[in-house]
Short mmCIF file of C-alpha atoms in Angstrom, two decimals:
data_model
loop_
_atom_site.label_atom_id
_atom_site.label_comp_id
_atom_site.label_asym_id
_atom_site.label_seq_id
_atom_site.Cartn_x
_atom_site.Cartn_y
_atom_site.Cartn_z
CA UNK A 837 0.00 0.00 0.00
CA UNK A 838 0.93 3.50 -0.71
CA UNK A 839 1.11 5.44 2.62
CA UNK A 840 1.15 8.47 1.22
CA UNK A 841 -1.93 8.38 -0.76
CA UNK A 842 -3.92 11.76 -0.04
CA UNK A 843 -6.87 9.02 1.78
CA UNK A 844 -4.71 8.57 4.82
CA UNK A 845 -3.93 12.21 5.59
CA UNK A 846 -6.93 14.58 4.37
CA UNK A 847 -10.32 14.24 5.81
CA UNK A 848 -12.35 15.53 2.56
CA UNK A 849 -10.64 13.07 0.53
CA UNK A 850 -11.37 10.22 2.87
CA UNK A 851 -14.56 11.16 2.94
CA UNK A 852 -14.97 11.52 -0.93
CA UNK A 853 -13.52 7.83 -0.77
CA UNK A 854 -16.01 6.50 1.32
CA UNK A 855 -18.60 8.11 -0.40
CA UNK A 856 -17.25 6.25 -3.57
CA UNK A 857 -17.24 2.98 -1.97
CA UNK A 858 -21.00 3.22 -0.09
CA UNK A 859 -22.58 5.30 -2.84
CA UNK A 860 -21.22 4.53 -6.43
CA UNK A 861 -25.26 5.66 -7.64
CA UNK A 862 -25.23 8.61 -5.29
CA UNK A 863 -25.85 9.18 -1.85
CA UNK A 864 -28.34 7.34 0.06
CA UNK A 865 -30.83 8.22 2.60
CA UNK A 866 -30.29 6.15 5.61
CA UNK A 867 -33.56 7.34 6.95
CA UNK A 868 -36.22 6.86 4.17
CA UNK A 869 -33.84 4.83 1.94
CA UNK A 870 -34.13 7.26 -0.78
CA UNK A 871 -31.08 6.90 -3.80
CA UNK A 872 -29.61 9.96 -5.23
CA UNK A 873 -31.96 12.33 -4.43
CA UNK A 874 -30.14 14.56 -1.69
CA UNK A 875 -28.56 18.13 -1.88
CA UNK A 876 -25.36 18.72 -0.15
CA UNK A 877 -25.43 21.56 2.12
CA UNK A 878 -22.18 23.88 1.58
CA UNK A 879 -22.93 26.34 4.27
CA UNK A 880 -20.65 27.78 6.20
CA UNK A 881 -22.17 26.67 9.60
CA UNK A 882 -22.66 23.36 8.42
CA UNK A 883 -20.32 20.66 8.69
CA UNK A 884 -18.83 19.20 5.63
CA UNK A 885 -20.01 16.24 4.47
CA UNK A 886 -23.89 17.04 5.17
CA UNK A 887 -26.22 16.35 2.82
CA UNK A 888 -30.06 16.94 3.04
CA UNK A 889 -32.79 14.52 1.89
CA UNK A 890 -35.43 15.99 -0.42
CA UNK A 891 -37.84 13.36 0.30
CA UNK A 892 -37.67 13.08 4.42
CA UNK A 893 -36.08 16.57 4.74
CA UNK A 894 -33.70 14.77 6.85
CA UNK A 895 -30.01 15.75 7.23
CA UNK A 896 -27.13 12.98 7.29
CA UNK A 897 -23.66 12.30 6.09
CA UNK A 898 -21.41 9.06 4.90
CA UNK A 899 -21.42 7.70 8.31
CA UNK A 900 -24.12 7.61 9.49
CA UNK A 901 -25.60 4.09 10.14
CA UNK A 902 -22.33 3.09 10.02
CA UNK A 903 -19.83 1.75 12.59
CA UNK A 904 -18.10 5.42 11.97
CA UNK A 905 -21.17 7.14 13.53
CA UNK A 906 -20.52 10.24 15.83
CA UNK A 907 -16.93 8.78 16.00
CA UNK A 908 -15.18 11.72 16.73
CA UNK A 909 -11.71 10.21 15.15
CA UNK A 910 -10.89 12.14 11.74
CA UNK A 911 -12.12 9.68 8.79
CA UNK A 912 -8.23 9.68 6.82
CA UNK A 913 -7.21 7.70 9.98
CA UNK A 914 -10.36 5.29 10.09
CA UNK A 915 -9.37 4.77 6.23
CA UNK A 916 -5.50 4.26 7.13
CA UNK A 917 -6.33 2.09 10.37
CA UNK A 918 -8.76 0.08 7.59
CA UNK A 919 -5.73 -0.60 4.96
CA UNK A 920 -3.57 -1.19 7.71
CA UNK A 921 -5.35 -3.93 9.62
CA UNK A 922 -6.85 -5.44 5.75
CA UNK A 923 -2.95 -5.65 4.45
CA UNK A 924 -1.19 -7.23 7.64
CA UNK A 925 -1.46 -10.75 7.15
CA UNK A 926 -1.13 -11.71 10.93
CA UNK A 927 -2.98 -8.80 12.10
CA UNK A 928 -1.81 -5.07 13.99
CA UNK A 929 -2.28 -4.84 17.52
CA UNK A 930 -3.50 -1.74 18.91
CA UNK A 931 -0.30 -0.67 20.57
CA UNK A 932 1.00 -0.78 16.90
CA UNK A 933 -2.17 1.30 15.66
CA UNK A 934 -1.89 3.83 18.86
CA UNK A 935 2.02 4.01 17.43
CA UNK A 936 1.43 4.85 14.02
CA UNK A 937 -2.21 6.92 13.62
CA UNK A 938 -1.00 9.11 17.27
CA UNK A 939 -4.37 8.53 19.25
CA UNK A 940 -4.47 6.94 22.68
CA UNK A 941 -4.03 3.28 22.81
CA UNK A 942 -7.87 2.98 24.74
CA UNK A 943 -9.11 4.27 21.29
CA UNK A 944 -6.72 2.68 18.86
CA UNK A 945 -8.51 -0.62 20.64
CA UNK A 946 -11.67 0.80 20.20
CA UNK A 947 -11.11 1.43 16.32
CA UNK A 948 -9.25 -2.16 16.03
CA UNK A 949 -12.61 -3.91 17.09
CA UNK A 950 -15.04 -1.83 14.95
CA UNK A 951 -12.52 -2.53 11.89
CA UNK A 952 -12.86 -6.48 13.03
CA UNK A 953 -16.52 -5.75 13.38
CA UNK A 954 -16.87 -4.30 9.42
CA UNK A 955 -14.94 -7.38 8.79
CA UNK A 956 -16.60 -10.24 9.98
CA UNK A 957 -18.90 -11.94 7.42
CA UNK A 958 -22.46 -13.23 8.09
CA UNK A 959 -22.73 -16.67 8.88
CA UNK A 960 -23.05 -18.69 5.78
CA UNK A 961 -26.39 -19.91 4.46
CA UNK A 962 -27.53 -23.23 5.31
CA UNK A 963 -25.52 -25.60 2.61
CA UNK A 964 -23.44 -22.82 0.78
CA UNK A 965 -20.30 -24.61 1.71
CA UNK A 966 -18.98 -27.90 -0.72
CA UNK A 967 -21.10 -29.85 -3.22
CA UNK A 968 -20.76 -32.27 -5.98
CA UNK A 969 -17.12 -32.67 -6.45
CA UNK A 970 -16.28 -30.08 -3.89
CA UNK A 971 -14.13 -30.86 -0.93
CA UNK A 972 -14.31 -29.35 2.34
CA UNK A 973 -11.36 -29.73 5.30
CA UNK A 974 -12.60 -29.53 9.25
CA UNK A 975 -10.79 -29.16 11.70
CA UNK A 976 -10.33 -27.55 15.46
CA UNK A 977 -7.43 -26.01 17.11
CA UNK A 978 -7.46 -24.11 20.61
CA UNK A 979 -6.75 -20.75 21.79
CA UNK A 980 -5.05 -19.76 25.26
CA UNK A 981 -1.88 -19.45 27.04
CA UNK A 982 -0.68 -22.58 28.84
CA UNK A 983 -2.56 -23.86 32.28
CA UNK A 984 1.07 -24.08 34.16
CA UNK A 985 1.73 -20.24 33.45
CA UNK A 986 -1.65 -18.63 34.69
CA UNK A 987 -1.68 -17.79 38.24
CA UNK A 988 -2.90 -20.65 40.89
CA UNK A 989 -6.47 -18.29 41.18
CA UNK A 990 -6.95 -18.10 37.26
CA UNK A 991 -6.56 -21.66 36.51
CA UNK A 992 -9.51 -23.96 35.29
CA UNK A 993 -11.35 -25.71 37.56
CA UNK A 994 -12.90 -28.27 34.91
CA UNK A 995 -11.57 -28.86 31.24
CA UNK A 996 -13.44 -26.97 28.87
CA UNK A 997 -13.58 -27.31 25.03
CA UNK A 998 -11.56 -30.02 24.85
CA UNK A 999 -8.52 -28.56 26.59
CA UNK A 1000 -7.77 -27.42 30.12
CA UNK A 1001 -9.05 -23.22 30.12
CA UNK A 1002 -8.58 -23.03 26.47
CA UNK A 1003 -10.83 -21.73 24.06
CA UNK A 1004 -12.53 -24.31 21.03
CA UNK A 1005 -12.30 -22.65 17.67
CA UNK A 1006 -14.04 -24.94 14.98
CA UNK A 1007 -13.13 -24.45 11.11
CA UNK A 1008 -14.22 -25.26 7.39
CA UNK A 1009 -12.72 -25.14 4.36
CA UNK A 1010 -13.59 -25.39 1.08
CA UNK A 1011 -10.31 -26.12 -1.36
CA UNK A 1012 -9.64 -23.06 -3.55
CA UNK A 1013 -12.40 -21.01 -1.52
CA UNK A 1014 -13.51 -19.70 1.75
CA UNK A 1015 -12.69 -20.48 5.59
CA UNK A 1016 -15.48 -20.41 7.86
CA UNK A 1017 -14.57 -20.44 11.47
CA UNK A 1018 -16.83 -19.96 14.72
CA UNK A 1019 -16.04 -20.65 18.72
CA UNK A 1020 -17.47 -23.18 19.66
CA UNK A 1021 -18.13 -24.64 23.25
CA UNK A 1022 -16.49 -28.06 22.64
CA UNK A 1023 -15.15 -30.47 19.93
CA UNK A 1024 -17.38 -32.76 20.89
CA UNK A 1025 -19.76 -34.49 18.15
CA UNK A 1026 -22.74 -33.30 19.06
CA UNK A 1027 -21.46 -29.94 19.08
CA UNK A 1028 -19.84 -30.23 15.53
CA UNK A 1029 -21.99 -32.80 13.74
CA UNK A 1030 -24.81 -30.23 13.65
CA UNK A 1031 -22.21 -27.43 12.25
CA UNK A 1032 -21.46 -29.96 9.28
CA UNK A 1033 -25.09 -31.01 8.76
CA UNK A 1034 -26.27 -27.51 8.33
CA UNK A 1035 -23.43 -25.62 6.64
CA UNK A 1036 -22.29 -28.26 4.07
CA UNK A 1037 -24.41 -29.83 1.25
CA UNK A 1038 -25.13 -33.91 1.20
CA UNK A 1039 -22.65 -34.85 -1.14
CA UNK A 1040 -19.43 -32.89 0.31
CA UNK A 1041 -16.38 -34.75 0.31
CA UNK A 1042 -15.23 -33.96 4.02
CA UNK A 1043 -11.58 -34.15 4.72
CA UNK A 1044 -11.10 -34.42 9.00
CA UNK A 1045 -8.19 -36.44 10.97
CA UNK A 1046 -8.76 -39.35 13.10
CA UNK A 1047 -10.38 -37.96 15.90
CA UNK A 1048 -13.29 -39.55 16.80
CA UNK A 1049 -15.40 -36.54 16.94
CA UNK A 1050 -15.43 -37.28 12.92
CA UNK A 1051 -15.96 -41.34 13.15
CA UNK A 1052 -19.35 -41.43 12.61
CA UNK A 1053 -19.30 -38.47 9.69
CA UNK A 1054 -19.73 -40.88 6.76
CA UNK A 1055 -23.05 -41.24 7.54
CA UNK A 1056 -23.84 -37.61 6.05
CA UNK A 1057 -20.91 -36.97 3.93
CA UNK A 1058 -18.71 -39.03 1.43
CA UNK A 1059 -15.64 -38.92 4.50
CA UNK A 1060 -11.96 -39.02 4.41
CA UNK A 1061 -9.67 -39.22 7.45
CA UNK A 1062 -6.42 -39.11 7.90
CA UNK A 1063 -4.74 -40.67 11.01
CA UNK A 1064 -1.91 -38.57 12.24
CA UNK A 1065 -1.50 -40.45 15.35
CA UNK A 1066 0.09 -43.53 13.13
CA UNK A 1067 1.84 -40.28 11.46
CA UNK A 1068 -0.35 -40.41 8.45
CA UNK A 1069 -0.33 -36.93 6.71
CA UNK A 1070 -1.27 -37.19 3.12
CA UNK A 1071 -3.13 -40.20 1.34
CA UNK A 1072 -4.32 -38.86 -1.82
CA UNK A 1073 -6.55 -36.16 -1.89
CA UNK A 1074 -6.91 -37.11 1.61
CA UNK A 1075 -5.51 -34.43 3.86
CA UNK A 1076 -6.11 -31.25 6.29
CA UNK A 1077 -2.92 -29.53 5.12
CA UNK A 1078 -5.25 -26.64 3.63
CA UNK A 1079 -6.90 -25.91 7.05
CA UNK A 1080 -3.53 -26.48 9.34
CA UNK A 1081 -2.49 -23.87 6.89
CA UNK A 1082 -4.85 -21.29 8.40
CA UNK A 1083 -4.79 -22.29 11.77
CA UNK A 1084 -0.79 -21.51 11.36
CA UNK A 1085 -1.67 -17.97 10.55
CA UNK A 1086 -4.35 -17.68 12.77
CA UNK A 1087 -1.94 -18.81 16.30
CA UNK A 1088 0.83 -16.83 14.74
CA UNK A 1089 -1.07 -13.33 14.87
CA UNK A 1090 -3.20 -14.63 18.49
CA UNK A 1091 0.34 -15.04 19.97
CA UNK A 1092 3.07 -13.18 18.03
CA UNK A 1093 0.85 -10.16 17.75
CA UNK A 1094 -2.22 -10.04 19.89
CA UNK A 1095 -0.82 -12.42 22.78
CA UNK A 1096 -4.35 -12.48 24.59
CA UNK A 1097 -7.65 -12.89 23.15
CA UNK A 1098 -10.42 -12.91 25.58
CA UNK A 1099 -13.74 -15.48 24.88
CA UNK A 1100 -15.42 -12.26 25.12
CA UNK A 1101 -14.00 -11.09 21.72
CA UNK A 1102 -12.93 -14.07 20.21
CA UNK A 1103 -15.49 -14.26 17.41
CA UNK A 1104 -14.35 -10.94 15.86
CA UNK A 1105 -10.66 -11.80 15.62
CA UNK A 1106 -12.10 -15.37 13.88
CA UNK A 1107 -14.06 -12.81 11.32
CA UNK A 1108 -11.13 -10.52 10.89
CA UNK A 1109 -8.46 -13.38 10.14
CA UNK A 1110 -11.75 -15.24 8.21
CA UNK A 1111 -12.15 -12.22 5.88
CA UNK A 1112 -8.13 -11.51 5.18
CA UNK A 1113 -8.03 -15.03 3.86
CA UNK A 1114 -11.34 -15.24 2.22
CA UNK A 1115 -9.75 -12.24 0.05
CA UNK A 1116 -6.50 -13.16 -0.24
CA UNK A 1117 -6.77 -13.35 -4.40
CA UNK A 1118 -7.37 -9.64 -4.41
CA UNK A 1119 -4.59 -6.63 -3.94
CA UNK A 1120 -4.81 -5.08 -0.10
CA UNK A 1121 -6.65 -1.82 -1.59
CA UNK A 1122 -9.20 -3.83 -2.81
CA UNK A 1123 -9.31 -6.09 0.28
CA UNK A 1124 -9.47 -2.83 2.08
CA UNK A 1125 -12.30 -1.01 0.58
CA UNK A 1126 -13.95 -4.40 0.73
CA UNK A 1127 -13.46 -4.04 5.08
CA UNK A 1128 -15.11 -0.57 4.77
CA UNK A 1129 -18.27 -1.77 2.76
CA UNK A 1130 -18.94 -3.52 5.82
CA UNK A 1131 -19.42 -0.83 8.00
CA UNK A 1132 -22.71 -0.17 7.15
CA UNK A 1133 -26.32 -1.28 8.91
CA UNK A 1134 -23.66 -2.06 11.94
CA UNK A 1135 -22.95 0.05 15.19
CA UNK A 1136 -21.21 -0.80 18.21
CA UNK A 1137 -20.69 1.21 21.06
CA UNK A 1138 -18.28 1.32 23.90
CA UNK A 1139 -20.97 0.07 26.43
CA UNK A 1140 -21.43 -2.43 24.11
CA UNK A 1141 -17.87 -3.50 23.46
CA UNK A 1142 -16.99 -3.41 26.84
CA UNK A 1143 -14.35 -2.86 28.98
CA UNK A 1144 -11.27 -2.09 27.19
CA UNK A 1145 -8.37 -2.95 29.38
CA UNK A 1146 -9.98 -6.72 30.23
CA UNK A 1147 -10.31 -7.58 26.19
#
């Protein structure tokens, strides 16, 4: 990315490219819906960026209904925080955002999660995923620091998810297209099985390991495992090297760069590392603008993200 594009540094043409991006017909009345059918109010009282609604007589601007709303942060550094969280593979931590755009790091936190919230993706509909001659990898992995290093008080009482205080993340994906990852509250098959049923069509060629979470799979799906504990990796077209692949990226950012992810949160870092790979074929410009068509029809307040230093 160029960091000097005028985007990142002047507020009007930030604005002008968001405008681009959420109106390419002209601007759009969030209130009555109404396309291309505002003036834009130049006084010199007024704020720039207003427009005024012929139809509802209603005033509004680019952001509004948008996660941007009454965000008093100028828009060039939303764009730049945007492009830089969209381009870094493993992710930017909000130290490294506080750093670089100069605002505190309590609102550089802020801005990280409403990016992550633009991100994330809707949950897929029911049998978008595989298909005849389609095949799909699954696969879990865990997220959390190690029992022995958290303090006597902090440790798990009982083993949740599969491993002792960890967190269950549960993934799918399709060869040559998208990831599709959720926490879950176990690996256990009655937890996942469901998952599978719902997301995947009938005949999916499903790619797991050994574990026996999977065993009974080929009852819904044409199945393929692989058994790593006899240090079986490959038979075929019969392997999870595709989704061990992500999960690689996705424990390299949660512990080189964020170090702690709290359950709290964890389903927006799953949607931000989701939608980095899910538009990996495009360049980070496009993979950025993509991030800020998301903002829209979402808002998220501070209440409702909670408290920032416990995240």
């Amino acid at each position: 990315m160029d960091i000097t594009n005028p985007i990142f540094h002047d507020v009007d043409k930030a604005r002008a490219h968001l405008e681009a991006i959420r109106w390419p017909n002209g601007p759009i009345c969030p209130h009555c819906g109404d396309v291309d059918h505002a003036t834009k109010l130049d006084g010199k009282s007024t704020r720039p960026g207003v427009y005024k609604c012929k139809s509802c007589r209603k005033p509004f601007s680019v952001t509004v209904g948008t996660l941007f709303e009454r965000s008093k942060i100028p828009l060039s550094k939303w764009v730049l925080a945007t492009h830089l969280m969209s381009s870094s593979k493993k992710g930017m931590s909000a130290h490294q955002l506080h750093r670089m755009l100069g605002v505190t790091y309590k609102t550089a936190w802020f801005m990280a999660h409403r990016i992550r919230e633009a991100m994330r993706e809707p949950i897929p509909e029911p049998r978008s995923m595989g298909g005849p001659g389609k095949i799909v990898e699954a696969d879990e992995t865990f997220v959390g620091g190690k029992e022995k290093n958290r303090h006597k008080s902090k440790r798990a009482k009982t083993r949740l998810g599969g491993s002792w205080g960890k967190e269950t993340v549960f993934s799918l994906v399709e060869r040559g297209g998208k990831v599709h990852s959720r926490h879950t509250k176990s690996v256990a098959a009655k937890t996942l099985r469901p998952i599978l049923v719902t997301q995947l069509q009938g005949d999916t060629h499903l790619m797991t390991d050994d574990a026996g979470q999977y065993r009974h799979m080929g009852k819904d799906f044409k199945h393929s495992a692989v058994n790593h504990s006899a240090g079986e990796y490959v038979r075929g077209e019969a392997h999870t090297n595709t989704i061990e692949s992500y999960f690689a990226i996705l424990k390299r950012g949660i512990i080189g760069v964020y170090h702690h992810v709290s359950a709290k949160h964890l389903k927006r870092y799953l949607g931000e590392f989701d939608f980095r790979y899910n538009q990996r074929s495009v360049t980070d410009f496009e993979r950025a603008d993509l991030a800020l068509k998301g903002i829209t029809g979402k808002r998220m307040t501070y209440r409702r993200t909670g408290a920032w230093a416990t995240a």
